[in-house]
Tab-separated table of C-alpha atoms in Angstrom:
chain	number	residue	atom	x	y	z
A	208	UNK	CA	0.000	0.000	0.000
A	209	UNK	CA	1.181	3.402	-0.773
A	210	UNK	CA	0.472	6.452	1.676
A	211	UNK	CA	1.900	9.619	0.054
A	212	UNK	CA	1.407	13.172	0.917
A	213	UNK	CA	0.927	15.771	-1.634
A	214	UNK	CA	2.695	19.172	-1.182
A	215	UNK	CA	2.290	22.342	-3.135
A	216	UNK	CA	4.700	23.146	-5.237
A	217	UNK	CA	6.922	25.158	-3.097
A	218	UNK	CA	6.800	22.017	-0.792
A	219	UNK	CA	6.046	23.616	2.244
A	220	UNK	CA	2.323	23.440	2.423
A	221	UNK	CA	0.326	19.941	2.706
A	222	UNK	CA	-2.744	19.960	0.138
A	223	UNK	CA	-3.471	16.226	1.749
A	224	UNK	CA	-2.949	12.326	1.661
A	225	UNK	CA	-3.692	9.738	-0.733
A	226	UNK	CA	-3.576	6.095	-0.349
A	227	UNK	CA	-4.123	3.652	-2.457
A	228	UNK	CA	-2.862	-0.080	-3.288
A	229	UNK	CA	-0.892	-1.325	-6.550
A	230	UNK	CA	-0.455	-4.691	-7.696
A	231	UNK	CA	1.177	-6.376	-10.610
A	232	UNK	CA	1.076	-9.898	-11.721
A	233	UNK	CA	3.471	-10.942	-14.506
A	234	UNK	CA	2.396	-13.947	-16.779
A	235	UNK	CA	5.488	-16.063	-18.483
A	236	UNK	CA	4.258	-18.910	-20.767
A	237	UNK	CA	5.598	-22.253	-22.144
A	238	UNK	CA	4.971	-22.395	-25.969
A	239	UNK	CA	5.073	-18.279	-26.663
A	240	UNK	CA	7.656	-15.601	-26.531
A	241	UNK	CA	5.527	-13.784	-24.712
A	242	UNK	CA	4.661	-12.122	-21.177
A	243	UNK	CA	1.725	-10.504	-20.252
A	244	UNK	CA	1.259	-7.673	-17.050
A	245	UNK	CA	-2.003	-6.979	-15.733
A	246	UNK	CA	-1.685	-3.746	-13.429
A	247	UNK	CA	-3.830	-2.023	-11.100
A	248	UNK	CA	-4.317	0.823	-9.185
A	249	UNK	CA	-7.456	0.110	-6.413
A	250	UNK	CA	-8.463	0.840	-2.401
A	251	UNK	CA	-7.886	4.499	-3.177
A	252	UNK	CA	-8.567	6.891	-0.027
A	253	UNK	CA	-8.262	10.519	0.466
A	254	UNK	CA	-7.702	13.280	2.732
A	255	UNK	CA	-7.464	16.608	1.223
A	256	UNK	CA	-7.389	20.256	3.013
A	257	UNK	CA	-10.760	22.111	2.836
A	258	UNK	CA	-9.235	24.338	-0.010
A	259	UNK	CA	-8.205	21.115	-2.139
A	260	UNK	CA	-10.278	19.482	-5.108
A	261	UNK	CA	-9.194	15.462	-4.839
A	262	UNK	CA	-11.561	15.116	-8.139
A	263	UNK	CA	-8.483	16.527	-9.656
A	264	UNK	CA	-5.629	14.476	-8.493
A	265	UNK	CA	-3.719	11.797	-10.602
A	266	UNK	CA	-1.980	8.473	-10.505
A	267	UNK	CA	0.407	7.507	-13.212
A	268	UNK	CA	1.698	3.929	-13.970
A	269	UNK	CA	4.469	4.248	-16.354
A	270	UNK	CA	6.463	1.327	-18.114
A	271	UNK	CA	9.501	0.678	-19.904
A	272	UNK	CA	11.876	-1.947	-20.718
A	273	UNK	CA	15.491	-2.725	-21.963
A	274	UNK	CA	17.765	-5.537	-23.448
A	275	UNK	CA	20.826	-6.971	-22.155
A	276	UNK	CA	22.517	-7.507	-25.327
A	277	UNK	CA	25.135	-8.893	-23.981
A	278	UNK	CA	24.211	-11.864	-22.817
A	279	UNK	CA	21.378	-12.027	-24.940
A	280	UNK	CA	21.980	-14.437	-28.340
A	281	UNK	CA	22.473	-12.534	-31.513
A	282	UNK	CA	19.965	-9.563	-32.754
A	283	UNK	CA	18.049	-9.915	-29.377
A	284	UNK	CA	14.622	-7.585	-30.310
A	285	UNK	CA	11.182	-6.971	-27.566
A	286	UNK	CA	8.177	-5.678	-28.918
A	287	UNK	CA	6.665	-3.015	-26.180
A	288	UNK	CA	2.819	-2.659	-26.361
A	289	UNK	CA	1.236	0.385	-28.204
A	290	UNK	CA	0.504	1.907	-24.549
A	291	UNK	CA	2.788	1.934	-21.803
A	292	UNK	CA	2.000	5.027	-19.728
A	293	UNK	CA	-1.556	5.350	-17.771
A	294	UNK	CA	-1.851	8.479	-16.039
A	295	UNK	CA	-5.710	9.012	-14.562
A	296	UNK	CA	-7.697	10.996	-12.629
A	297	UNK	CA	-8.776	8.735	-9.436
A	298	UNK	CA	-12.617	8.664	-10.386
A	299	UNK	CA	-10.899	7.001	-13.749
A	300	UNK	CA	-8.808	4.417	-11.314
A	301	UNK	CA	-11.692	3.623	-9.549
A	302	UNK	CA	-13.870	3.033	-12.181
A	303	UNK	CA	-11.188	0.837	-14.441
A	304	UNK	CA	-8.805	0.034	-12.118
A	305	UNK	CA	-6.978	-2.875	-14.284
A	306	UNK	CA	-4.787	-2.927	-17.350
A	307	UNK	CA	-2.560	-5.462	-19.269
A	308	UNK	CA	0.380	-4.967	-21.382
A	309	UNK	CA	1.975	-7.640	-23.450
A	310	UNK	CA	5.504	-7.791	-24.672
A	311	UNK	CA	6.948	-10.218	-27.483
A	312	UNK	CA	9.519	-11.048	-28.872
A	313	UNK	CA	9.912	-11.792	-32.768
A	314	UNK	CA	10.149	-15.559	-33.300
A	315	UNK	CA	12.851	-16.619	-36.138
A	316	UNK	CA	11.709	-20.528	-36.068
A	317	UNK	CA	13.729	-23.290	-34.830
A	318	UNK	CA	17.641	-22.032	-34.796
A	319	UNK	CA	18.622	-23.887	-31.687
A	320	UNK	CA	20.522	-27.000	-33.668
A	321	UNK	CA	22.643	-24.392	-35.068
A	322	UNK	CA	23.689	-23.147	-31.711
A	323	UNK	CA	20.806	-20.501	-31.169
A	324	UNK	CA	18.748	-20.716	-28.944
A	325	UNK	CA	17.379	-17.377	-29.707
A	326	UNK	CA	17.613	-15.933	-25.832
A	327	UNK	CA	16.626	-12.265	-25.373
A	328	UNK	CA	17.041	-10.990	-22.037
A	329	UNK	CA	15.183	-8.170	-21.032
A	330	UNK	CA	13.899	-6.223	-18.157
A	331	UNK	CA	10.836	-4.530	-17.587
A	332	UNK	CA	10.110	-1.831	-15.303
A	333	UNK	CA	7.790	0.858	-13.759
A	334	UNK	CA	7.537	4.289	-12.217
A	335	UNK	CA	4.809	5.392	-10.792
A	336	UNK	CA	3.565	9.450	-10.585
A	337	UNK	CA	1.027	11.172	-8.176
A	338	UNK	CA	0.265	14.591	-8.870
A	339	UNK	CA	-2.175	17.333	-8.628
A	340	UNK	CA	-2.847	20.619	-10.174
A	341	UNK	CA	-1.379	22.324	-7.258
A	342	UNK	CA	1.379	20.009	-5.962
A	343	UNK	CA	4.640	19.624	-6.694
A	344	UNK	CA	5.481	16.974	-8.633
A	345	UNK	CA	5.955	13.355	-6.569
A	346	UNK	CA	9.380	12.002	-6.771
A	347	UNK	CA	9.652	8.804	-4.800
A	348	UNK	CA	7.887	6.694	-7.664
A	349	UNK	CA	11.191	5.577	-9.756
A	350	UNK	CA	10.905	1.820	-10.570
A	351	UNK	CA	8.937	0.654	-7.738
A	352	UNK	CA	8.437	-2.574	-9.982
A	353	UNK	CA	10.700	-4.474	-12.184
A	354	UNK	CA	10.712	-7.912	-13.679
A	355	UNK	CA	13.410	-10.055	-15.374
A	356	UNK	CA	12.819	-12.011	-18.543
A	357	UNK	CA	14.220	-14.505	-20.750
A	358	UNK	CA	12.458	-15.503	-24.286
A	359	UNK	CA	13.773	-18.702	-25.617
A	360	UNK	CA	13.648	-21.152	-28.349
A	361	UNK	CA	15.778	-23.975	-27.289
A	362	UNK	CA	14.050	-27.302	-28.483
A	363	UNK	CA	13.223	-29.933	-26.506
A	364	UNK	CA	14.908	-29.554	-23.491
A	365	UNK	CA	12.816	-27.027	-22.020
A	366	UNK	CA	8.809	-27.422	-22.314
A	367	UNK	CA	7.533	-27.047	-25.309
A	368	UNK	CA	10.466	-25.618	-27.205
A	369	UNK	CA	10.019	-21.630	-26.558
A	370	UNK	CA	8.656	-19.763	-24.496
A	371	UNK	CA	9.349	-17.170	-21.595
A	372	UNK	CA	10.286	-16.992	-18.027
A	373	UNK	CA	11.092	-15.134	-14.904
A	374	UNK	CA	14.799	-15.663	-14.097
A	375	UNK	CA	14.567	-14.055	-10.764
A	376	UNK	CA	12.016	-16.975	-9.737
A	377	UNK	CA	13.522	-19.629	-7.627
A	378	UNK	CA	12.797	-22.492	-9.177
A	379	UNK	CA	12.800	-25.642	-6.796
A	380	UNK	CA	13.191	-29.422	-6.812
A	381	UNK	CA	10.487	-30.624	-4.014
A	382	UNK	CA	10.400	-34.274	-2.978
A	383	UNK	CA	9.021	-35.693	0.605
A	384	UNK	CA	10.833	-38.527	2.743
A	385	UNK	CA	7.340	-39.655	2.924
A	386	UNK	CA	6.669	-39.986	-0.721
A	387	UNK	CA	6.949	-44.188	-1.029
A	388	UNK	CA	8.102	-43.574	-4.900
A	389	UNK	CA	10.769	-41.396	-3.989
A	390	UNK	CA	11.787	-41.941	-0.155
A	391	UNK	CA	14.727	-43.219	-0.319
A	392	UNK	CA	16.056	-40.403	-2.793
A	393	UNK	CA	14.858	-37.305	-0.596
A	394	UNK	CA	16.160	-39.361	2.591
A	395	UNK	CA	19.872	-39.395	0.466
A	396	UNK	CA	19.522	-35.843	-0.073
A	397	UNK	CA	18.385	-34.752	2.843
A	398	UNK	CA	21.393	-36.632	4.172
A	399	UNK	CA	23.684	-35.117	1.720
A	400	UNK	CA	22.375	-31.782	2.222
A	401	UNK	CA	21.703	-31.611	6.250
A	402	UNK	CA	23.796	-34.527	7.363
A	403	UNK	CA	27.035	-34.760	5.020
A	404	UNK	CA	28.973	-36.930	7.507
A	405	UNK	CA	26.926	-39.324	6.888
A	406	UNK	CA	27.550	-39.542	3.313
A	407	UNK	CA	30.162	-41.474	0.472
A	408	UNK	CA	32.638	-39.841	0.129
A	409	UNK	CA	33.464	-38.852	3.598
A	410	UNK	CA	36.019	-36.349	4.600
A	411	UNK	CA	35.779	-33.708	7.422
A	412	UNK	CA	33.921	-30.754	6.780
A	413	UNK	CA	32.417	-31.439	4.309
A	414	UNK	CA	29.470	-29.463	2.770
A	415	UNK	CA	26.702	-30.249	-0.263
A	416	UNK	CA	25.159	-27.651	-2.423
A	417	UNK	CA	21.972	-27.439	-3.489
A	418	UNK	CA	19.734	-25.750	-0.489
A	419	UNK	CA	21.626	-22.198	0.134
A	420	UNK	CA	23.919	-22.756	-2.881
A	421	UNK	CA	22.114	-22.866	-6.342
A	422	UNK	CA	22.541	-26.180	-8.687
A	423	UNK	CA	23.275	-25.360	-12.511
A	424	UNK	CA	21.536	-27.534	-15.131
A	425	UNK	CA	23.748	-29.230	-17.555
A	426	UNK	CA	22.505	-30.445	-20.845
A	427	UNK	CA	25.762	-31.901	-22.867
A	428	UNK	CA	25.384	-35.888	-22.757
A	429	UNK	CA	29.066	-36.060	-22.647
A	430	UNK	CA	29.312	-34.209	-18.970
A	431	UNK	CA	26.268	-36.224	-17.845
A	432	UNK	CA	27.499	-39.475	-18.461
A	433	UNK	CA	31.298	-38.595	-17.309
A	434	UNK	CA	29.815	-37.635	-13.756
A	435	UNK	CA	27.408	-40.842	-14.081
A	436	UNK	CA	31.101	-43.051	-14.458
A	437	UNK	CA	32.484	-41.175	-11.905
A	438	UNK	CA	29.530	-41.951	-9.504
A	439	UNK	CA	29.150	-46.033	-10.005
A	440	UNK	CA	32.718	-46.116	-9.421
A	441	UNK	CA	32.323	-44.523	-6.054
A	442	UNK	CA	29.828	-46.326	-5.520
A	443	UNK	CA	31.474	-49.627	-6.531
A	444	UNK	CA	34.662	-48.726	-3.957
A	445	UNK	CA	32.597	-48.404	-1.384
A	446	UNK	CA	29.903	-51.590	-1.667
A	447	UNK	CA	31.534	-53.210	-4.374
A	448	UNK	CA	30.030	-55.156	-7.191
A	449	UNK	CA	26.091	-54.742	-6.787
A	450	UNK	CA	25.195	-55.978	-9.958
A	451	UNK	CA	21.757	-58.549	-9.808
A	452	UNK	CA	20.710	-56.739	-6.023
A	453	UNK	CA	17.793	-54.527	-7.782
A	454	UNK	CA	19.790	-51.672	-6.289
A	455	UNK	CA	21.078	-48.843	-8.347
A	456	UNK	CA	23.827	-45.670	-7.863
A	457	UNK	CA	22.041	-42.764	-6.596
A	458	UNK	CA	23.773	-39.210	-7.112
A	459	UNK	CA	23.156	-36.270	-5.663
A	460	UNK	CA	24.274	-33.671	-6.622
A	461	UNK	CA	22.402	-34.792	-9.850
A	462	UNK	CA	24.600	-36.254	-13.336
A	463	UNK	CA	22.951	-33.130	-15.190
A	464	UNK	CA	24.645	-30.373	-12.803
A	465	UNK	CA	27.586	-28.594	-13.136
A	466	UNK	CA	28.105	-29.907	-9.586
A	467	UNK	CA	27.986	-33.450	-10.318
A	468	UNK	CA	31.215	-35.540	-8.978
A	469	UNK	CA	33.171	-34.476	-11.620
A	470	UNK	CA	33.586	-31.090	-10.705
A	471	UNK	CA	36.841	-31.788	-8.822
A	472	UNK	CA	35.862	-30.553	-5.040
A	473	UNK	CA	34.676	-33.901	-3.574
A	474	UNK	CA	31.301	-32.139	-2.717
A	475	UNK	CA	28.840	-35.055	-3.565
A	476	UNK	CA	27.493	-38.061	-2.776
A	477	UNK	CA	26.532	-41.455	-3.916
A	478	UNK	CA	24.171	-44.213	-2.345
A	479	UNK	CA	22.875	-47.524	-3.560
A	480	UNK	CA	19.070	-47.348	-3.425
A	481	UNK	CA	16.069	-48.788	-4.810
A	482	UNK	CA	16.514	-48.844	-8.781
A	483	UNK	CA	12.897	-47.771	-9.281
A	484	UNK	CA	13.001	-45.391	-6.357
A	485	UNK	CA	15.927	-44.304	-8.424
A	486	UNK	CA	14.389	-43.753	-11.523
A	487	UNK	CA	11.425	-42.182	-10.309
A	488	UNK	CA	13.660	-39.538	-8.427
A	489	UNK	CA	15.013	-38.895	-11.927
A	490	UNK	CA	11.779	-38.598	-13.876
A	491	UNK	CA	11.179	-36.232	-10.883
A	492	UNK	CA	14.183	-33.624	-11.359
A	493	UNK	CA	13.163	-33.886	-15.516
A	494	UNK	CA	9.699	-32.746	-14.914
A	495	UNK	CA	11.118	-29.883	-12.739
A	496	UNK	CA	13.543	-29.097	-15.976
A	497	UNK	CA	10.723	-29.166	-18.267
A	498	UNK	CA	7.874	-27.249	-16.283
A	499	UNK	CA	10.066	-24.795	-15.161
A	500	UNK	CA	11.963	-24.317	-18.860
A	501	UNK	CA	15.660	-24.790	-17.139
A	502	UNK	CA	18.169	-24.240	-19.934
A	503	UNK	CA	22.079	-25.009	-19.856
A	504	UNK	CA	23.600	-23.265	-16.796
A	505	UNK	CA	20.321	-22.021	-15.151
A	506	UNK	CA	20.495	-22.246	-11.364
A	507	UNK	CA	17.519	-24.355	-9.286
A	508	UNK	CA	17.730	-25.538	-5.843
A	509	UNK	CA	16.287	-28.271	-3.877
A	510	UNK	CA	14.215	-28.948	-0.668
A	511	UNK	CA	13.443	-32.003	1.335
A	512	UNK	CA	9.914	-32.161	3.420
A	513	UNK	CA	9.815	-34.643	6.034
């Protein structure tokens, strides 16, 4: 909620108070370069001096974006709606209190077997004006909201093919110690992650990522299945041969991180487990990949429930 107070415009008389709340909610989709805003100005109260019209005050919502070019892919372009300002009277906020804006960004087809995966990242953000005939103008309004986006078109590996999302999101793998498809994975990370002294390989001190510290999707099958090697033959040191037992290598951090065991730091973990507690685990972290879009080298983290 916002509770300003309007001053003329020498700033030394008050003409009154205005409240009001603003909300924004952002809308990223799977299957569209595209984001929608829907914005709104509502719960608007007053309290003018006697001499003071409040018919005549304003709110202002005023948007605008930019590109990081930089670490967008090549000719990164956005597509701002036709109207990006809203500056009303109150009676006019009250009455339509809503509006949406949609941005886009121009879609080139499938490039992403040639290396392209057609990123754009952009932010979008908003200032926000109160004003009245008499007042000097309100300056405490710079970007009170601002969103990060990525468009993509990256193929398979993340939903269906393009689409948009919020990096500053935390995206999160979830999985319960009482989930009888998955127990014995969470209880192995929950170990890993909360109890490391109590995991393969052991040495003092020793700390997991994954809860505080971010995990970094990796997509190259050559890195996957080097820290999947590296992982059955820690396992095999430590239980030997289990070939025939119906149990299977269980990795955490996962073979599709950049913190998998080959990394070089020792911080990881391997357990033999249920092979179709195992698998399920996996088809687990994929759908987590795929709902939430998670491209090469985007950061997730995970949480155990009890």
């Amino acid at each position: 909620m916002f509770d300003l107070v309007l001053r003329d415009v020498r700033g030394t008389t008050t003409l009154g108070r205005l409240w009001f709340d603003q909300w924004i909610l952002g809308f990223a989709y799977d299957g569209s370069r595209r984001v929608d805003y829907v914005s709104s100005i509502e719960n608007i109260r007053v309290q003018p001096i006697p001499t003071e019209d409040a018919k005549k005050w304003r709110i202002g919502q005023h948007f605008h974006h930019n590109i990081n070019a930089s670490s967008s892919d090549p000719d990164p372009k956005v597509t701002a709606p036709q109207t990006m300002n809203r500056d009303e009277l109150l009676g006019v906020w009250d009455t339509k209190p809503h509006w949406t804006l949609t941005y886009t960004s121009p879609d080139k087809g499938a490039l992403f077997d040639r290396g392209n995966q057609q990123r754009v990242f952009s932010t979008v953000a908003m200032d926000m004006s109160a004003s009245s005939p008499n007042s000097a103008p309100f300056t405490g309004g710079s970007n009170v909201y601002n969103s990060s986006v990525r468009y993509y078109y990256a193929g398979n590996i993340a939903g269906k093919h393009k689409g948009t999302v919020f990096t500053k999101a935390r995206v999160e793998l979830v999985m319960s110690q009482k989930d009888p498809a998955v127990n014995e994975s969470a209880l192995h990370i929950y170990d890993a992650l909360n109890r490391p002294e109590r995991t393969f390989p052991s040495w003092p001190g020793k700390s997991i990522p994954g809860s505080k510290e971010p995990l970094r999707r990796v997509v190259d099958p050559g890195s996957i299945e080097k820290n999947r090697k590296k992982s059955i033959s820690e396992c095999k040191k430590v239980w030997g041969d289990y070939a025939g037992s119906g149990l299977e290598c269980d990795e955490y951090p996962f073979a599709s991180t950049k913190e998998g065991s080959t990394k070089g730091d020792n911080r990881f973990s391997v357990r033999l487990i249920d092979g179709k507690d195992n698998r399920k685990g996996g088809e687990r972290l994929n759908e987590t990949y795929t709902l939430n879009r998670v491209l090469d080298g985007d950061p997730f983290y995970v949480k155990i429930t009890n």
